[in-house]
Amino acid sequence: MSRKPELRGRAARLARLFPTGPGQAARTPFVLLVVLLLGGGLIGLLVLNSALSEGQFKLDDLQKQTKSLTDEEQALQRDVDAYSAPDALQRRAHELGMVPGGDPAFLDPNGTVKGVPEQAAEKTSADAPVVLAPEALISRPSPSPTPAPGAAAPVATPTPARSVPPVRSTAVQSSTPTTPGR
């Protein structure tokens, strides 16, 4: 049986500061602290996980919406490109009765005409472009009724384009001189 030697002086004073008996720290507060920390951590992870899942669902929806809007934009751009193609513009102008212009005539600042103005000549149907516009490619049912059996089918006659009289130029003198390009 070992006994502790008696301490003297300064060592004795320091030894009195430490507990002398077998020490048992209270375990209940420590256990509660550990349980609360673990429970709080698990609840925090659950909230964080659900927030991330919600954000992922929103991101998926926005990506789907972006894809559909991109597809729509590309379809509209294809339509614009098809309508602005030179052949489509020429065909549409022909349908509206427009004809290509001849050589232009210009007016000088003093009112004289440079060049010889001429009336635009109407194109023949053989010059019509073969390229069809996008709306012509869509098949639609014919709105005309079917003729009765034995009746003659109506024949559509093309209407000629209106001719525009040539512009007559008159010499107009201005009192103020004009500078070209302004």
PDB file of C-alpha atoms in Angstrom:
ATOM      1  CA  MET A   1       0.000   0.000   0.000  1.00  0.00           C
ATOM      2  CA  SER A   2       1.525   2.991  -1.138  1.00  0.00           C
ATOM      3  CA  ARG A   3       1.060   6.183   0.630  1.00  0.00           C
ATOM      4  CA  LYS A   4       1.675   9.499  -0.837  1.00  0.00           C
ATOM      5  CA  PRO A   5       4.418  11.415   0.792  1.00  0.00           C
ATOM      6  CA  GLU A   6       3.459  14.534   2.612  1.00  0.00           C
ATOM      7  CA  LEU A   7       4.118  17.712   0.738  1.00  0.00           C
ATOM      8  CA  ARG A   8       5.603  20.777   2.335  1.00  0.00           C
ATOM      9  CA  GLY A   9       5.877  24.401   1.504  1.00  0.00           C
ATOM     10  CA  ARG A  10       4.954  25.536  -1.878  1.00  0.00           C
ATOM     11  CA  ALA A  11       4.027  22.064  -3.138  1.00  0.00           C
ATOM     12  CA  ALA A  12       1.521  21.704  -0.295  1.00  0.00           C
ATOM     13  CA  ARG A  13      -0.184  24.936  -1.212  1.00  0.00           C
ATOM     14  CA  LEU A  14      -0.456  23.852  -4.831  1.00  0.00           C
ATOM     15  CA  ALA A  15      -1.754  20.413  -3.881  1.00  0.00           C
ATOM     16  CA  ARG A  16      -4.625  21.987  -2.009  1.00  0.00           C
ATOM     17  CA  LEU A  17      -5.872  23.505  -5.251  1.00  0.00           C
ATOM     18  CA  PHE A  18      -6.520  20.050  -6.758  1.00  0.00           C
ATOM     19  CA  PRO A  19      -9.349  17.844  -5.543  1.00  0.00           C
ATOM     20  CA  THR A  20      -8.194  15.201  -3.123  1.00  0.00           C
ATOM     21  CA  GLY A  21     -10.859  12.486  -3.449  1.00  0.00           C
ATOM     22  CA  PRO A  22     -11.689  10.256  -6.359  1.00  0.00           C
ATOM     23  CA  GLY A  23     -13.320  12.725  -8.776  1.00  0.00           C
ATOM     24  CA  GLN A  24     -16.384  11.961 -10.833  1.00  0.00           C
ATOM     25  CA  ALA A  25     -17.381  14.642 -13.295  1.00  0.00           C
ATOM     26  CA  ALA A  26     -21.102  15.009 -13.873  1.00  0.00           C
ATOM     27  CA  ARG A  27     -21.888  12.999 -17.008  1.00  0.00           C
ATOM     28  CA  THR A  28     -25.448  14.168 -17.603  1.00  0.00           C
ATOM     29  CA  PRO A  29     -24.608  17.662 -18.977  1.00  0.00           C
ATOM     30  CA  PHE A  30     -21.902  16.206 -21.231  1.00  0.00           C
ATOM     31  CA  VAL A  31     -24.234  13.558 -22.663  1.00  0.00           C
ATOM     32  CA  LEU A  32     -26.948  16.161 -23.263  1.00  0.00           C
ATOM     33  CA  LEU A  33     -24.456  18.418 -25.027  1.00  0.00           C
ATOM     34  CA  VAL A  34     -23.310  15.603 -27.340  1.00  0.00           C
ATOM     35  CA  VAL A  35     -26.913  14.550 -28.116  1.00  0.00           C
ATOM     36  CA  LEU A  36     -27.930  18.142 -28.868  1.00  0.00           C
ATOM     37  CA  LEU A  37     -24.926  18.683 -31.153  1.00  0.00           C
ATOM     38  CA  LEU A  38     -25.593  15.465 -33.075  1.00  0.00           C
ATOM     39  CA  GLY A  39     -29.330  16.184 -33.362  1.00  0.00           C
ATOM     40  CA  GLY A  40     -28.700  19.774 -34.500  1.00  0.00           C
ATOM     41  CA  GLY A  41     -26.181  18.567 -37.061  1.00  0.00           C
ATOM     42  CA  LEU A  42     -28.596  15.987 -38.469  1.00  0.00           C
ATOM     43  CA  ILE A  43     -31.443  18.511 -38.682  1.00  0.00           C
ATOM     44  CA  GLY A  44     -29.098  21.009 -40.377  1.00  0.00           C
ATOM     45  CA  LEU A  45     -28.071  18.379 -42.934  1.00  0.00           C
ATOM     46  CA  LEU A  46     -31.725  17.527 -43.602  1.00  0.00           C
ATOM     47  CA  VAL A  47     -32.632  21.186 -44.218  1.00  0.00           C
ATOM     48  CA  LEU A  48     -29.583  21.700 -46.435  1.00  0.00           C
ATOM     49  CA  ASN A  49     -30.329  18.555 -48.451  1.00  0.00           C
ATOM     50  CA  SER A  50     -33.972  19.537 -49.040  1.00  0.00           C
ATOM     51  CA  ALA A  51     -32.943  23.075 -50.096  1.00  0.00           C
ATOM     52  CA  LEU A  52     -30.437  21.645 -52.590  1.00  0.00           C
ATOM     53  CA  SER A  53     -33.059  19.266 -53.990  1.00  0.00           C
ATOM     54  CA  GLU A  54     -35.544  22.111 -54.446  1.00  0.00           C
ATOM     55  CA  GLY A  55     -32.895  24.177 -56.216  1.00  0.00           C
ATOM     56  CA  GLN A  56     -32.081  21.249 -58.508  1.00  0.00           C
ATOM     57  CA  PHE A  57     -35.765  20.881 -59.484  1.00  0.00           C
ATOM     58  CA  LYS A  58     -35.961  24.593 -60.304  1.00  0.00           C
ATOM     59  CA  LEU A  59     -32.752  24.333 -62.324  1.00  0.00           C
ATOM     60  CA  ASP A  60     -34.135  21.380 -64.322  1.00  0.00           C
ATOM     61  CA  ASP A  61     -37.353  23.304 -65.075  1.00  0.00           C
ATOM     62  CA  LEU A  62     -35.407  26.363 -66.193  1.00  0.00           C
ATOM     63  CA  GLN A  63     -33.158  24.237 -68.416  1.00  0.00           C
ATOM     64  CA  LYS A  64     -36.206  22.664 -70.086  1.00  0.00           C
ATOM     65  CA  GLN A  65     -37.743  26.104 -70.599  1.00  0.00           C
ATOM     66  CA  THR A  66     -34.475  27.419 -72.041  1.00  0.00           C
ATOM     67  CA  LYS A  67     -34.269  24.487 -74.451  1.00  0.00           C
ATOM     68  CA  SER A  68     -37.845  25.002 -75.687  1.00  0.00           C
ATOM     69  CA  LEU A  69     -37.295  28.748 -76.115  1.00  0.00           C
ATOM     70  CA  THR A  70     -34.044  28.109 -77.983  1.00  0.00           C
ATOM     71  CA  ASP A  71     -35.832  25.679 -80.318  1.00  0.00           C
ATOM     72  CA  GLU A  72     -38.572  28.253 -80.923  1.00  0.00           C
ATOM     73  CA  GLU A  73     -35.993  30.975 -81.608  1.00  0.00           C
ATOM     74  CA  GLN A  74     -34.202  28.748 -84.130  1.00  0.00           C
ATOM     75  CA  ALA A  75     -37.488  27.940 -85.890  1.00  0.00           C
ATOM     76  CA  LEU A  76     -38.351  31.637 -86.113  1.00  0.00           C
ATOM     77  CA  GLN A  77     -34.857  32.436 -87.388  1.00  0.00           C
ATOM     78  CA  ARG A  78     -35.260  29.773 -90.108  1.00  0.00           C
ATOM     79  CA  ASP A  79     -38.559  31.400 -91.127  1.00  0.00           C
ATOM     80  CA  VAL A  80     -36.949  34.841 -91.253  1.00  0.00           C
ATOM     81  CA  ASP A  81     -34.069  33.474 -93.319  1.00  0.00           C
ATOM     82  CA  ALA A  82     -36.490  31.750 -95.707  1.00  0.00           C
ATOM     83  CA  TYR A  83     -38.575  34.915 -96.151  1.00  0.00           C
ATOM     84  CA  SER A  84     -35.537  37.140 -96.648  1.00  0.00           C
ATOM     85  CA  ALA A  85     -33.870  34.902 -99.246  1.00  0.00           C
ATOM     86  CA  PRO A  86     -33.535  36.674-102.610  1.00  0.00           C
ATOM     87  CA  ASP A  87     -35.617  34.071-104.450  1.00  0.00           C
ATOM     88  CA  ALA A  88     -38.434  34.303-101.908  1.00  0.00           C
ATOM     89  CA  LEU A  89     -38.395  38.107-102.044  1.00  0.00           C
ATOM     90  CA  GLN A  90     -38.491  38.017-105.839  1.00  0.00           C
ATOM     91  CA  ARG A  91     -41.397  35.559-105.864  1.00  0.00           C
ATOM     92  CA  ARG A  92     -43.352  37.595-103.313  1.00  0.00           C
ATOM     93  CA  ALA A  93     -42.734  40.812-105.253  1.00  0.00           C
ATOM     94  CA  HIS A  94     -43.964  39.098-108.430  1.00  0.00           C
ATOM     95  CA  GLU A  95     -47.112  37.946-106.596  1.00  0.00           C
ATOM     96  CA  LEU A  96     -47.756  41.549-105.561  1.00  0.00           C
ATOM     97  CA  GLY A  97     -47.480  42.678-109.182  1.00  0.00           C
ATOM     98  CA  MET A  98     -44.080  44.307-108.861  1.00  0.00           C
ATOM     99  CA  VAL A  99     -41.685  44.167-111.786  1.00  0.00           C
ATOM    100  CA  PRO A 100     -37.931  44.800-111.898  1.00  0.00           C
ATOM    101  CA  GLY A 101     -37.013  48.391-112.611  1.00  0.00           C
ATOM    102  CA  GLY A 102     -34.911  49.417-115.552  1.00  0.00           C
ATOM    103  CA  ASP A 103     -31.920  51.678-115.543  1.00  0.00           C
ATOM    104  CA  PRO A 104     -32.428  54.561-113.104  1.00  0.00           C
ATOM    105  CA  ALA A 105     -32.459  58.222-114.016  1.00  0.00           C
ATOM    106  CA  PHE A 106     -30.997  60.823-111.693  1.00  0.00           C
ATOM    107  CA  LEU A 107     -31.763  64.483-111.084  1.00  0.00           C
ATOM    108  CA  ASP A 108     -28.936  66.948-110.784  1.00  0.00           C
ATOM    109  CA  PRO A 109     -29.134  69.714-108.183  1.00  0.00           C
ATOM    110  CA  ASN A 110     -29.859  72.168-110.995  1.00  0.00           C
ATOM    111  CA  GLY A 111     -32.891  70.095-112.078  1.00  0.00           C
ATOM    112  CA  THR A 112     -31.560  68.406-115.221  1.00  0.00           C
ATOM    113  CA  VAL A 113     -32.128  64.704-115.731  1.00  0.00           C
ATOM    114  CA  LYS A 114     -29.177  62.363-116.119  1.00  0.00           C
ATOM    115  CA  GLY A 115     -29.993  59.107-117.852  1.00  0.00           C
ATOM    116  CA  VAL A 116     -33.057  58.027-119.746  1.00  0.00           C
ATOM    117  CA  PRO A 117     -36.024  56.978-117.593  1.00  0.00           C
ATOM    118  CA  GLU A 118     -37.896  54.004-118.959  1.00  0.00           C
ATOM    119  CA  GLN A 119     -40.952  52.085-117.897  1.00  0.00           C
ATOM    120  CA  ALA A 120     -40.316  48.750-116.213  1.00  0.00           C
ATOM    121  CA  ALA A 121     -41.157  45.802-118.437  1.00  0.00           C
ATOM    122  CA  GLU A 122     -43.426  43.075-117.098  1.00  0.00           C
ATOM    123  CA  LYS A 123     -41.835  39.652-116.777  1.00  0.00           C
ATOM    124  CA  THR A 124     -43.332  36.636-118.452  1.00  0.00           C
ATOM    125  CA  SER A 125     -44.473  33.625-116.435  1.00  0.00           C
ATOM    126  CA  ALA A 126     -41.439  31.690-117.734  1.00  0.00           C
ATOM    127  CA  ASP A 127     -39.196  34.007-115.683  1.00  0.00           C
ATOM    128  CA  ALA A 128     -41.015  33.209-112.421  1.00  0.00           C
ATOM    129  CA  PRO A 129     -38.777  31.549-109.823  1.00  0.00           C
ATOM    130  CA  VAL A 130     -39.153  27.876-109.066  1.00  0.00           C
ATOM    131  CA  VAL A 131     -38.329  28.314-105.355  1.00  0.00           C
ATOM    132  CA  LEU A 132     -41.386  28.237-103.101  1.00  0.00           C
ATOM    133  CA  ALA A 133     -41.894  30.274 -99.948  1.00  0.00           C
ATOM    134  CA  PRO A 134     -42.266  28.450 -96.615  1.00  0.00           C
ATOM    135  CA  GLU A 135     -46.033  29.063 -96.491  1.00  0.00           C
ATOM    136  CA  ALA A 136     -46.404  27.396 -99.901  1.00  0.00           C
ATOM    137  CA  LEU A 137     -44.885  24.194 -98.523  1.00  0.00           C
ATOM    138  CA  ILE A 138     -47.664  23.784 -95.946  1.00  0.00           C
ATOM    139  CA  SER A 139     -50.440  21.688 -97.406  1.00  0.00           C
ATOM    140  CA  ARG A 140     -53.869  23.173 -96.788  1.00  0.00           C
ATOM    141  CA  PRO A 141     -57.230  21.874 -97.983  1.00  0.00           C
ATOM    142  CA  SER A 142     -58.606  23.740-100.968  1.00  0.00           C
ATOM    143  CA  PRO A 143     -61.418  26.132 -99.960  1.00  0.00           C
ATOM    144  CA  SER A 144     -63.132  25.889-103.356  1.00  0.00           C
ATOM    145  CA  PRO A 145     -66.162  23.557-103.551  1.00  0.00           C
ATOM    146  CA  THR A 146     -65.985  20.530-105.833  1.00  0.00           C
ATOM    147  CA  PRO A 147     -67.979  20.936-109.041  1.00  0.00           C
ATOM    148  CA  ALA A 148     -71.009  18.789-109.615  1.00  0.00           C
ATOM    149  CA  PRO A 149     -70.565  15.830-111.958  1.00  0.00           C
ATOM    150  CA  GLY A 150     -70.982  16.878-115.571  1.00  0.00           C
ATOM    151  CA  ALA A 151     -70.409  20.578-114.817  1.00  0.00           C
ATOM    152  CA  ALA A 152     -67.493  22.404-116.315  1.00  0.00           C
ATOM    153  CA  ALA A 153     -64.698  23.193-113.914  1.00  0.00           C
ATOM    154  CA  PRO A 154     -64.050  26.930-113.451  1.00  0.00           C
ATOM    155  CA  VAL A 155     -60.820  28.158-114.970  1.00  0.00           C
ATOM    156  CA  ALA A 156     -58.798  30.791-113.141  1.00  0.00           C
ATOM    157  CA  THR A 157     -57.492  33.548-115.354  1.00  0.00           C
ATOM    158  CA  PRO A 158     -54.410  35.456-114.272  1.00  0.00           C
ATOM    159  CA  THR A 159     -54.793  39.200-113.849  1.00  0.00           C
ATOM    160  CA  PRO A 160     -52.105  41.328-115.440  1.00  0.00           C
ATOM    161  CA  ALA A 161     -50.055  43.648-113.283  1.00  0.00           C
ATOM    162  CA  ARG A 162     -50.970  47.320-113.374  1.00  0.00           C
ATOM    163  CA  SER A 163     -48.687  49.374-115.496  1.00  0.00           C
ATOM    164  CA  VAL A 164     -47.345  52.541-113.973  1.00  0.00           C
ATOM    165  CA  PRO A 165     -46.915  55.541-116.266  1.00  0.00           C
ATOM    166  CA  PRO A 166     -43.339  56.781-116.529  1.00  0.00           C
ATOM    167  CA  VAL A 167     -42.351  59.722-114.384  1.00  0.00           C
ATOM    168  CA  ARG A 168     -42.035  62.962-116.314  1.00  0.00           C
ATOM    169  CA  SER A 169     -39.284  65.158-115.036  1.00  0.00           C
ATOM    170  CA  THR A 170     -39.465  68.904-115.096  1.00  0.00           C
ATOM    171  CA  ALA A 171     -36.569  71.205-114.540  1.00  0.00           C
ATOM    172  CA  VAL A 172     -37.033  72.959-111.207  1.00  0.00           C
ATOM    173  CA  GLN A 173     -34.694  75.806-110.362  1.00  0.00           C
ATOM    174  CA  SER A 174     -34.033  76.397-106.727  1.00  0.00           C
ATOM    175  CA  SER A 175     -33.050  79.776-105.314  1.00  0.00           C
ATOM    176  CA  THR A 176     -30.742  78.154-102.755  1.00  0.00           C
ATOM    177  CA  PRO A 177     -27.800  76.123-104.009  1.00  0.00           C
ATOM    178  CA  THR A 178     -27.696  72.539-102.793  1.00  0.00           C
ATOM    179  CA  THR A 179     -24.632  70.475-102.110  1.00  0.00           C
ATOM    180  CA  PRO A 180     -24.717  66.809-103.095  1.00  0.00           C
ATOM    181  CA  GLY A 181     -24.577  64.404-100.166  1.00  0.00           C
ATOM    182  CA  ARG A 182     -26.257  66.699 -97.625  1.00  0.00           C
TER     183      ARG A 182
END
